XYZ file of C-alpha atoms in Angstrom:
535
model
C 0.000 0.000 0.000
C 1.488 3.576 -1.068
C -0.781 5.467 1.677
C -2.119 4.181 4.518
C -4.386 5.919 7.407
C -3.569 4.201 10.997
C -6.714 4.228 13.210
C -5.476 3.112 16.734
C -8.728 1.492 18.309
C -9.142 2.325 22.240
C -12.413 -0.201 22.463
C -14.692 2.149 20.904
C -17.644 1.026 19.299
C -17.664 3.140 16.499
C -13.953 2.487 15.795
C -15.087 0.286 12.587
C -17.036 3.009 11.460
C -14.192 5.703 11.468
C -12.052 3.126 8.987
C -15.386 2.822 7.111
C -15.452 6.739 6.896
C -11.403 7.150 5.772
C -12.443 4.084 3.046
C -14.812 6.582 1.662
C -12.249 8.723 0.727
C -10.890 5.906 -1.475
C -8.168 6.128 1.069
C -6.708 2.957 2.811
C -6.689 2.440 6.533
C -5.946 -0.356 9.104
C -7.255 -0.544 12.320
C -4.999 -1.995 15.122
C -4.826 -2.082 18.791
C -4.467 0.822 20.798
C -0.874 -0.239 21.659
C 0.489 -2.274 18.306
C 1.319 1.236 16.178
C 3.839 0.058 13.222
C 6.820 2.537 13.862
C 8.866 1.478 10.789
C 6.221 1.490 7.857
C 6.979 4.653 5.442
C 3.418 4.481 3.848
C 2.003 5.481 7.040
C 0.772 9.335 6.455
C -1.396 10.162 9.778
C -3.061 8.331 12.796
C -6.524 8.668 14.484
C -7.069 7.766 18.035
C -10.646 6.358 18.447
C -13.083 6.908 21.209
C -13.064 4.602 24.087
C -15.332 2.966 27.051
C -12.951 3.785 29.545
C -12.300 7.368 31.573
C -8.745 8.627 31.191
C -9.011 8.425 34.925
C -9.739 4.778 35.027
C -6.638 2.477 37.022
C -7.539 0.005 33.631
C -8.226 2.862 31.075
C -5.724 2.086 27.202
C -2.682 4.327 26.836
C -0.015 4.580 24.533
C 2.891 6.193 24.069
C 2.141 9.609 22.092
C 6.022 9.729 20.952
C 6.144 6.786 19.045
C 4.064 9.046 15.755
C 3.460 12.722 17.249
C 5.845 15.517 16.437
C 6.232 13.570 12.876
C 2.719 12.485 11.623
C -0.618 14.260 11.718
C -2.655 13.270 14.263
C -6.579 13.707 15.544
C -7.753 12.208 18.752
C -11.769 11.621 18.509
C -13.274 11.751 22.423
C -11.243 9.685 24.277
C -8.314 10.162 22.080
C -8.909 14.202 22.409
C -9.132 13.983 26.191
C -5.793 11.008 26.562
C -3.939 13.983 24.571
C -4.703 16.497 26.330
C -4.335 14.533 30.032
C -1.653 13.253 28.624
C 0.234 16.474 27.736
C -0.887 18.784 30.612
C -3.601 19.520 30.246
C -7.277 18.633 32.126
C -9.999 16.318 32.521
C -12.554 15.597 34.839
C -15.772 13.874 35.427
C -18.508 16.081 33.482
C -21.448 17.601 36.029
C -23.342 15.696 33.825
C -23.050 13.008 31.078
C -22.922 14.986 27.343
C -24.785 12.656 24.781
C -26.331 13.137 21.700
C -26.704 16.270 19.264
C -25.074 19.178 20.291
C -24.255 22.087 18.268
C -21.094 23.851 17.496
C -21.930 27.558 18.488
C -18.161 28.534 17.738
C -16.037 27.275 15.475
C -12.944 28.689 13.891
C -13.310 27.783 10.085
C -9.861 29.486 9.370
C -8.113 25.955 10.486
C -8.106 23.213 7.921
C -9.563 20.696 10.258
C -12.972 23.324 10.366
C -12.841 24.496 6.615
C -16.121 24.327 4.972
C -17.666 24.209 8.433
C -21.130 25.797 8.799
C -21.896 27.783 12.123
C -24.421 26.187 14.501
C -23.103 22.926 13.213
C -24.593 19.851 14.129
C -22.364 17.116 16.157
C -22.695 14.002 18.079
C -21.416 13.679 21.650
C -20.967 10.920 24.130
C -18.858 11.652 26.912
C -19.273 11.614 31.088
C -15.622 13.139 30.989
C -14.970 16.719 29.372
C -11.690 18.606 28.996
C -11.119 21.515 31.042
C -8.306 22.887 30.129
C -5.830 22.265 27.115
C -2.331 21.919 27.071
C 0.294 25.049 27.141
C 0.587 25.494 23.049
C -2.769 24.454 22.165
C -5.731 26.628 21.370
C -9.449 26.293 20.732
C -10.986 25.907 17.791
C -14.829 24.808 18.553
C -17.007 25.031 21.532
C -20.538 24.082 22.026
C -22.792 25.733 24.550
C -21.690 22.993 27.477
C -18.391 21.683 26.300
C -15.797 24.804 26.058
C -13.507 22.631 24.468
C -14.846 20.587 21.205
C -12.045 21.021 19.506
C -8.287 21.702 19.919
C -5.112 22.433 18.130
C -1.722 22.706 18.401
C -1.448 24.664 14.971
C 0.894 22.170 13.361
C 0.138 18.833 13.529
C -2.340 17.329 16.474
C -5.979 18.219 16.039
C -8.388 16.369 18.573
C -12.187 16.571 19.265
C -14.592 16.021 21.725
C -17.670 14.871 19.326
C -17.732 11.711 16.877
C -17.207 12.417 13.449
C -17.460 9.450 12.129
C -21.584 9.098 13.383
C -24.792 10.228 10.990
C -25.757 12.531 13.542
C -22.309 14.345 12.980
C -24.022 16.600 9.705
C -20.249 17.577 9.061
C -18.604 14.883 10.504
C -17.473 13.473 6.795
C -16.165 16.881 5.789
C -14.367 16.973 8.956
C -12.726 13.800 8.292
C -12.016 14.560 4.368
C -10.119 18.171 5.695
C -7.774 15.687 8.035
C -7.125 12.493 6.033
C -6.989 14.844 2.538
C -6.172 18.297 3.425
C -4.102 17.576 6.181
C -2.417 14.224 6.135
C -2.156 14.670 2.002
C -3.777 11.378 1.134
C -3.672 11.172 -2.966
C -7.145 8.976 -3.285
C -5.808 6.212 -4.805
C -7.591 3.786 -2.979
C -10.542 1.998 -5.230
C -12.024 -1.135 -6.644
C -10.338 -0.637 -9.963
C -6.328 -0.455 -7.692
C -7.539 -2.961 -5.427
C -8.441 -5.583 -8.156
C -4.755 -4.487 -9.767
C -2.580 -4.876 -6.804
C -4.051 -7.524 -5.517
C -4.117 -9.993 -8.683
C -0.249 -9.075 -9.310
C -0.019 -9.758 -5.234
C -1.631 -13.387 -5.665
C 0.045 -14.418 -8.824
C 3.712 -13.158 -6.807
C 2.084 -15.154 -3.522
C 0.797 -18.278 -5.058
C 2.986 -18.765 -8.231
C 1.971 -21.955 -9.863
C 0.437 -23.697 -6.754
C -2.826 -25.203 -6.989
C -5.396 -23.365 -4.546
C -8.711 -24.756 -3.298
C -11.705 -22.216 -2.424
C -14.666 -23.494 -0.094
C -17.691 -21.644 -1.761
C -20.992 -21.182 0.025
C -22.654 -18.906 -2.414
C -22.497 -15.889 -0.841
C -20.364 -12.551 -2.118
C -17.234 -12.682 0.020
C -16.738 -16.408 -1.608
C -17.649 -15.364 -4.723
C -16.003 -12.225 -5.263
C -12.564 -14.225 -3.513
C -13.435 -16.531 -6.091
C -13.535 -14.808 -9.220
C -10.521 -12.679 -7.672
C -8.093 -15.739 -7.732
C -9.849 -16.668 -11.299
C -8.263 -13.882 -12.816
C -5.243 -14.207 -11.052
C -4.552 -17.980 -11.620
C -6.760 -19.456 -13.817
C -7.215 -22.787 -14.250
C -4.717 -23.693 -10.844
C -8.394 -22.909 -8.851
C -10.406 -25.371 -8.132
C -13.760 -24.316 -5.687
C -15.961 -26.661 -4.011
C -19.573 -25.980 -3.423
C -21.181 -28.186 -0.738
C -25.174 -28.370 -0.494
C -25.641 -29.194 3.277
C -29.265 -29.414 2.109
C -30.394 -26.664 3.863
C -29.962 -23.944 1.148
C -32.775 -21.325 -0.055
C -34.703 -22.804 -2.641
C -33.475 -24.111 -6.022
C -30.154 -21.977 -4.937
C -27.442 -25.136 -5.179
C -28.781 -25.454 -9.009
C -29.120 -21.453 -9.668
C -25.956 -21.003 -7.873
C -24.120 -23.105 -9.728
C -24.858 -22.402 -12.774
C -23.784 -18.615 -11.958
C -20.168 -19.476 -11.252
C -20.152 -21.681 -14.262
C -21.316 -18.348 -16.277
C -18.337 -16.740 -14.986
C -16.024 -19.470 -15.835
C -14.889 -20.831 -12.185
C -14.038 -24.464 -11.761
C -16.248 -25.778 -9.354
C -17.098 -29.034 -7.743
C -20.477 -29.263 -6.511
C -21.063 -31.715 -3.781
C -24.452 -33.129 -2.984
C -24.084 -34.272 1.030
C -27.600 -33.517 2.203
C -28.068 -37.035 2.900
C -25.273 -37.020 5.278
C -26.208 -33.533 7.212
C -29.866 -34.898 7.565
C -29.000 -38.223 8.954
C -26.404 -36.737 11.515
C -29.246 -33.679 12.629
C -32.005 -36.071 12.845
C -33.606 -35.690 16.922
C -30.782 -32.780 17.695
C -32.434 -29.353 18.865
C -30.217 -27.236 20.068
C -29.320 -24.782 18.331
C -24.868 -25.107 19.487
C -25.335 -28.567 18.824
C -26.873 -27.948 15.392
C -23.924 -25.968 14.358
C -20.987 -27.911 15.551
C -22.836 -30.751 13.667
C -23.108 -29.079 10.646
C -19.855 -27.535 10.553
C -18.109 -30.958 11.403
C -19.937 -32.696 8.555
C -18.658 -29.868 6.213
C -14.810 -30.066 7.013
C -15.361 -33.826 6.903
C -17.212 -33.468 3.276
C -15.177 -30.363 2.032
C -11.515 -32.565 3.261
C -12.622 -35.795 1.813
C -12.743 -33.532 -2.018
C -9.899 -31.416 -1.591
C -8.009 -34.741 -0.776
C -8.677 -35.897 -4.587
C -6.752 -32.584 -5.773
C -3.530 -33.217 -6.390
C -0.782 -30.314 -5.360
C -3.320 -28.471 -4.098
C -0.654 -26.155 -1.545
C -3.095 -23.034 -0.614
C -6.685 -23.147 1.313
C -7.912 -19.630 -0.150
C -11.078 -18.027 1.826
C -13.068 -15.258 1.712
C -12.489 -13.328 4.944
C -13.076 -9.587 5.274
C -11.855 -7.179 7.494
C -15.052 -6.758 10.018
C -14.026 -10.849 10.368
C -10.855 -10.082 11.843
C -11.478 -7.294 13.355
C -14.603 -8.905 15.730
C -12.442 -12.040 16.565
C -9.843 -10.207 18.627
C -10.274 -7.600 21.029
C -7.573 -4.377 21.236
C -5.503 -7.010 23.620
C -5.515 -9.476 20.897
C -7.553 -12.196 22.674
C -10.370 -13.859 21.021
C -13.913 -12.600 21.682
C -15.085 -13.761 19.114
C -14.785 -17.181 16.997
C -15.573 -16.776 13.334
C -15.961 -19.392 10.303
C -13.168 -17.890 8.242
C -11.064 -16.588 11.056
C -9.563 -19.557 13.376
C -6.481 -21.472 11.289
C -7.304 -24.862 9.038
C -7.872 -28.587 10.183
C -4.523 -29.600 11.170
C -5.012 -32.388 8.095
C -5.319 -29.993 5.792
C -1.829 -28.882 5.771
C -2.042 -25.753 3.251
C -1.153 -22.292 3.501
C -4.528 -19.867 3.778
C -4.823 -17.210 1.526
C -7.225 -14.090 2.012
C -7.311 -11.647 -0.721
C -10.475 -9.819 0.779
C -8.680 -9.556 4.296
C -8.358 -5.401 4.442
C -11.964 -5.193 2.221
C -15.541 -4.036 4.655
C -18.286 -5.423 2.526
C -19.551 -2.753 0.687
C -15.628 -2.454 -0.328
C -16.417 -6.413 -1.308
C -18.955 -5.415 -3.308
C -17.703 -2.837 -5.580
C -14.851 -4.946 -6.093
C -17.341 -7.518 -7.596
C -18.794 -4.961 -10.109
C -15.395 -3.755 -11.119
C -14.844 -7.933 -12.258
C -17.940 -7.531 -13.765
C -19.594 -9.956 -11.807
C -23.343 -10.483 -11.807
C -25.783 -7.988 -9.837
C -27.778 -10.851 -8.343
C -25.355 -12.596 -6.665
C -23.470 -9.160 -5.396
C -26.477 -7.899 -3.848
C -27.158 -10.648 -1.965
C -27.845 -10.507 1.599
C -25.589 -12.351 3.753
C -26.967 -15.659 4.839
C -25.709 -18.234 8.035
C -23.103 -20.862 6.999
C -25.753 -23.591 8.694
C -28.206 -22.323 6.884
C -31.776 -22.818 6.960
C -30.754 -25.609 9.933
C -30.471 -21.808 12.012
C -33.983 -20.693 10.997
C -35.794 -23.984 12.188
C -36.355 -23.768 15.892
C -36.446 -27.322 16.808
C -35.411 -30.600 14.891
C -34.222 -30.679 11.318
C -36.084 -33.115 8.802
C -36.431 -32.792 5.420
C -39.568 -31.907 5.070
C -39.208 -28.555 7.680
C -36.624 -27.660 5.272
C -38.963 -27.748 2.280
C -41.914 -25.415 4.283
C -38.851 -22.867 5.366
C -37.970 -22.879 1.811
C -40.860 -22.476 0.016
C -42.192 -19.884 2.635
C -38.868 -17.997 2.130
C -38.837 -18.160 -1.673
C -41.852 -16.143 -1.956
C -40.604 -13.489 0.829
C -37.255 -12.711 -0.975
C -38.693 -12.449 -4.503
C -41.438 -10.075 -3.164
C -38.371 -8.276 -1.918
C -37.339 -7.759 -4.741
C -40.324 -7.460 -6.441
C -41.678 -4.874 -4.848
C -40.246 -0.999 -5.692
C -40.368 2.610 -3.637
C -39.007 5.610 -4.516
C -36.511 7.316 -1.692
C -35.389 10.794 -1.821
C -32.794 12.664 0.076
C -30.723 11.540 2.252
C -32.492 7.880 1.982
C -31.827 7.521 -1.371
C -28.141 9.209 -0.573
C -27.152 6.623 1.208
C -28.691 3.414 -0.905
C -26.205 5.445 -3.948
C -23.470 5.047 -1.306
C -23.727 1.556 -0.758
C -23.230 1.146 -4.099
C -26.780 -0.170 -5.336
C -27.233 0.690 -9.142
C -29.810 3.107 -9.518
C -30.377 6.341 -11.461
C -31.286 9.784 -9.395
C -34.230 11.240 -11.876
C -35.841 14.816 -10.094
C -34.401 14.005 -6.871
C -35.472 10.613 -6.305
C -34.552 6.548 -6.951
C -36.507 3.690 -7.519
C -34.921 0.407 -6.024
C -36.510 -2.498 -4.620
C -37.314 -3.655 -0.883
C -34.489 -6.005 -1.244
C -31.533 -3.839 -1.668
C -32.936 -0.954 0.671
C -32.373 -3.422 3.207
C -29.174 -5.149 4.842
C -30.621 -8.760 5.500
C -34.122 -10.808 5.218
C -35.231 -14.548 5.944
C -38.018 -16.489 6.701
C -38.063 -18.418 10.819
C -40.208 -21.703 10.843
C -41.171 -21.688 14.164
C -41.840 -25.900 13.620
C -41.842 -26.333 17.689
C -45.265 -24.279 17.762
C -48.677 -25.049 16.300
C -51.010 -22.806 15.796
C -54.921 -23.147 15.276
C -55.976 -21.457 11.699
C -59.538 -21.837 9.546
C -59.033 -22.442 6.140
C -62.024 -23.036 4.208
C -64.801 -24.884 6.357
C -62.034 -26.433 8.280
C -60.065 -26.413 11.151
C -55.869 -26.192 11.044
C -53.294 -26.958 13.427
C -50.078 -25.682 11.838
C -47.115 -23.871 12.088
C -46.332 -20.289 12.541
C -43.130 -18.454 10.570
C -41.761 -14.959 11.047
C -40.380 -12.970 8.922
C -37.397 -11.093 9.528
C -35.646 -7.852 7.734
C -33.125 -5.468 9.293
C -30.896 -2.665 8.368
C -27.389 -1.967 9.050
C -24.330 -0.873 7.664
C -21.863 -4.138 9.389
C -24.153 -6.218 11.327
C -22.926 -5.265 14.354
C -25.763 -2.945 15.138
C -29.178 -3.698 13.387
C -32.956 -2.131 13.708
C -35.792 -3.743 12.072
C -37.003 -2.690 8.506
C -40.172 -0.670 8.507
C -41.898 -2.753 5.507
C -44.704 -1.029 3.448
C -48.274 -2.625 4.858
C -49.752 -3.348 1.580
C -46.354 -5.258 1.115
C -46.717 -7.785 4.027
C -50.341 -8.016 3.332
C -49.298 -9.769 0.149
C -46.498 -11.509 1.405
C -48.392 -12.797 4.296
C -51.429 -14.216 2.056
C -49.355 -15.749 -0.294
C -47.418 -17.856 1.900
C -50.446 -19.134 3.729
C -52.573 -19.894 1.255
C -49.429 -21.530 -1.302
C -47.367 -23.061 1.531
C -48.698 -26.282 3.095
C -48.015 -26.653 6.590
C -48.093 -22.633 7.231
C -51.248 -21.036 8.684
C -49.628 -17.770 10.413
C -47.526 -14.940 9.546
C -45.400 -12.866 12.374
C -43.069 -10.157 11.709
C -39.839 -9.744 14.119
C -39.642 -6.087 15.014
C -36.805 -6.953 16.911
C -33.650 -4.620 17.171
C -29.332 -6.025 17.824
C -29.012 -5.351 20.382
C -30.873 -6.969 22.544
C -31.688 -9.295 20.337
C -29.866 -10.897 17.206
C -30.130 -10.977 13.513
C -30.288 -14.690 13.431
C -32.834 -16.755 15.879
C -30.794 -18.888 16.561
């Protein structure tokens, strides 16, 4: 990488969504732990401290050592990076009379200093403090206040600018302009950083990295696989050989509609038919841990047993992102977190694991897709569990659960996408920035339910029956709920608000064409408290 932003993360939990910020700037950034700052690499060209849980104050609270980059790199300390600066260079914090959270306004702001140019008076900002900074180091000045916090932003004039808001939040109006004056203005980032130098680098990266080496790809349909997949195509050819394994709890016709994609776009695949197996190992098992250790067994097991007939095959190639890495360690480097691609290989294995989406978020995944030309359908799709549909069944997994959840599904995702509104503003703004084709005409877009929204799928509540009257008779079946969220990273989701007239339809169809359905729910659950998947 020629540039690079470093974003040191203090345990914030908007620190993903400062890199996602600097990344749409189309310049690069890595996150790392507050305390693992690369002193030797020459393409670093500033560093942002992120917010934190922690007081300054606390015995336990992050610190690092502001010498190792300040003095000879830009640098801007968000919240707790703002008040560690200033604490840490003379300055003074102390416990807020009361907690500062949510909008604020900036009632002065000096839009003289390239951090503020552009800035509009009265500016709207997002706070979330119960520590404020009382006084700033000798050699720094002031350079936004808000009506409570006299200190919302600081300077020393050369090269350390820090604030007390997040600028990285929606509710931040500016907070992107803000950004673009430090990572552009300021730190002199050229841009270079797209879809169109990311596919470049990184195929002449994989052909220096792999060489003539057979590579094996596990593919499960969804984009990261796919767009990994089609990645290493154009890299190395014919030395790829992917493996597609139906656990037979896929969505509907998608191991045949699947497959025939990735033939379109000339991958090698192997498509392996082991639903018989996953059935006759989940048959009586319930819970939900014991489903997925089950089902991921059976798939090492499955995928080993055809990479094994591959001869020279030296490289296991996946398609981990960045968010993957980043959620399995925490800024101590322990594991929180265990994730399917992030975790090492089956001792068995014995091949080397290559990543070439590791530094990519997933919008970042999906523009690279376009740029290769790949197929809209299968970029756009929402992500979808590894265990499948077995995660969507509450209770026992037979085959015939599997074909109500699918069926029942089937019509809920293509009235998704079916179904068409019009967004405006800053609704439609931010579909454009995700990347979802569609042409502004008098303000406005027309896109469909399906891409307005981050995730969708269908729960077969099969431990419940409910009573239903269909016809002159009486029913006693089962109940599903629908699910659809939005979110930019999964970390955080709130429930879609779907049109009426939508579910209306939705919900009639599936009763009356699905046998063994004879209720409709909707989960207006948000994460937290509760999670994207049931189970």
């Amino acid at each position: 990488m020629e540039q690079k932003i470093i974003i040191l993360d203090f345990g914030s939990q908007t620190t993903q969504l400062i890199g996602r910020r600097v990344r749409e700037l189309d310049t690069f950034c890595e996150i790392l732990p507050y305390n693992k700052f690369p002193k030797d690499d020459p393409s670093v060209i500033g560093v942002i401290l992120s917010g934190s849980p922690y007081s300054v104050h606390d015995p336990e609270a992050f610190k690092v050592d502001l010498g190792d980059f300040m003095g000879r790199l830009p640098v801007l300390g968000i919240c707790y990076g703002a008040q560690f600066m200033s604490h840490t260079l003379g300055g003074k914090v102390e416990k807020a009379d009361s907690r500062e959270y949510g909008r604020a306004h900036l009632e002065t702001v000096d839009t003289a200093n390239p951090l503020f140019k552009g800035f509009e008076q009265n500016s709207q900002v997002w706070m979330s403090h119960g520590d404020t900074i009382t006084a700033i180091p000798d050699g720094f000045e002031c350079i936004a206040s808000t009506r409570d916090v006299k200190y919302a932003g600081y300077t020393n004039g050369k090269d350390v600018w820090a604030v007390q808001f997040h600028p990285e939040v929606f509710h931040s109006v500016q907070g992107s302009l803000l950004l673009k004056n430090f990572v552009v203005d300021i730190c002199g980032s050229k841009q270079a950083w797209s879809a169109a130098s990311f596919v470049d680098t990184t195929v002449a990266e994989l052909k220096e990295q792999v060489g003539d080496d057979r590579v094996i790809l596990g593919l499960s349909g969804g984009v990261d696989s796919s767009v990994a997949a089609v990645l290493l195509n154009r890299a190395i050819g014919k030395n790829l050989t992917c493996i597609f394994v139906d656990h037979g709890m896929l969505r509907k016709n998608e191991f045949r509609d699947v497959m025939h994609d990735y033939e379109c776009l000339g991958l090698n695949v192997i498509g392996v038919d082991a639903s018989e197996k996953f059935f006759a190992d989940l048959a009586g098992v319930t819970d939900p841990e014991q489903k997925r250790k089950i089902i991921g067994r059976d798939f090492v097991e499955v995928f080993n047993a055809e990479a094994k007939k591959i001869t020279g095959a030296k490289w296991l190639a996946q398609g981990t992102i960045y968010p993957d890495r980043i959620e399995s360690l925490n800024i101590t480097g322990k594991v929180i977190k265990s994730h399917h691609n992030v975790g090492g290989l089956p001792k068995e294995m014995h091949l080397q694991l290559c990543e070439p989406l590791k530094w990519l978020f997933k919008d970042e995944v999906r523009r690279v897709g376009r740029q290769l030309g790949m197929p809209e359908h299968l970029i756009t799709r929402h992500p979808f569990p590894g265990p499948g549909l077995a995660v969507r069944i509450l209770g026992d997994i037979t085959p015939e659960k599997v074909r109500i959840l699918q069926d029942a599904d089937d019509i809920y995702i293509r009235g998704l996408r079916d179904y068409k509104v019009r967004l405006s503003g800053e609704e439609a703004r931010k579909v454009l920035a995700a990347g979802v084709p569609a042409t502004m005409t008098d303000g406005e877009i027309e896109v469909s339910l399906y891409d307005q929204i981050w995730q969708a799928g269908t729960v077969l509540l099969s431990t419940v029956r409910s009573v239903g009257v269909m016809g002159d008779e009486r029913t006693y079946e089962h109940p599903v709920a629908l699910r659809a969220v939005t979110s930019t990273d999964a970390m955080t989701a709130d429930w879609a608000h779907l049109p009426y007239d939508f579910m209306a339809k939705v919900s009639n169809e599936i009763i009356n064409k699905v046998k063994g359905v004879n209720r409709v729910c909707y989960d207006i659950s948000s994460k937290p408290p509760s999670t994207i998947e049931w189970e």
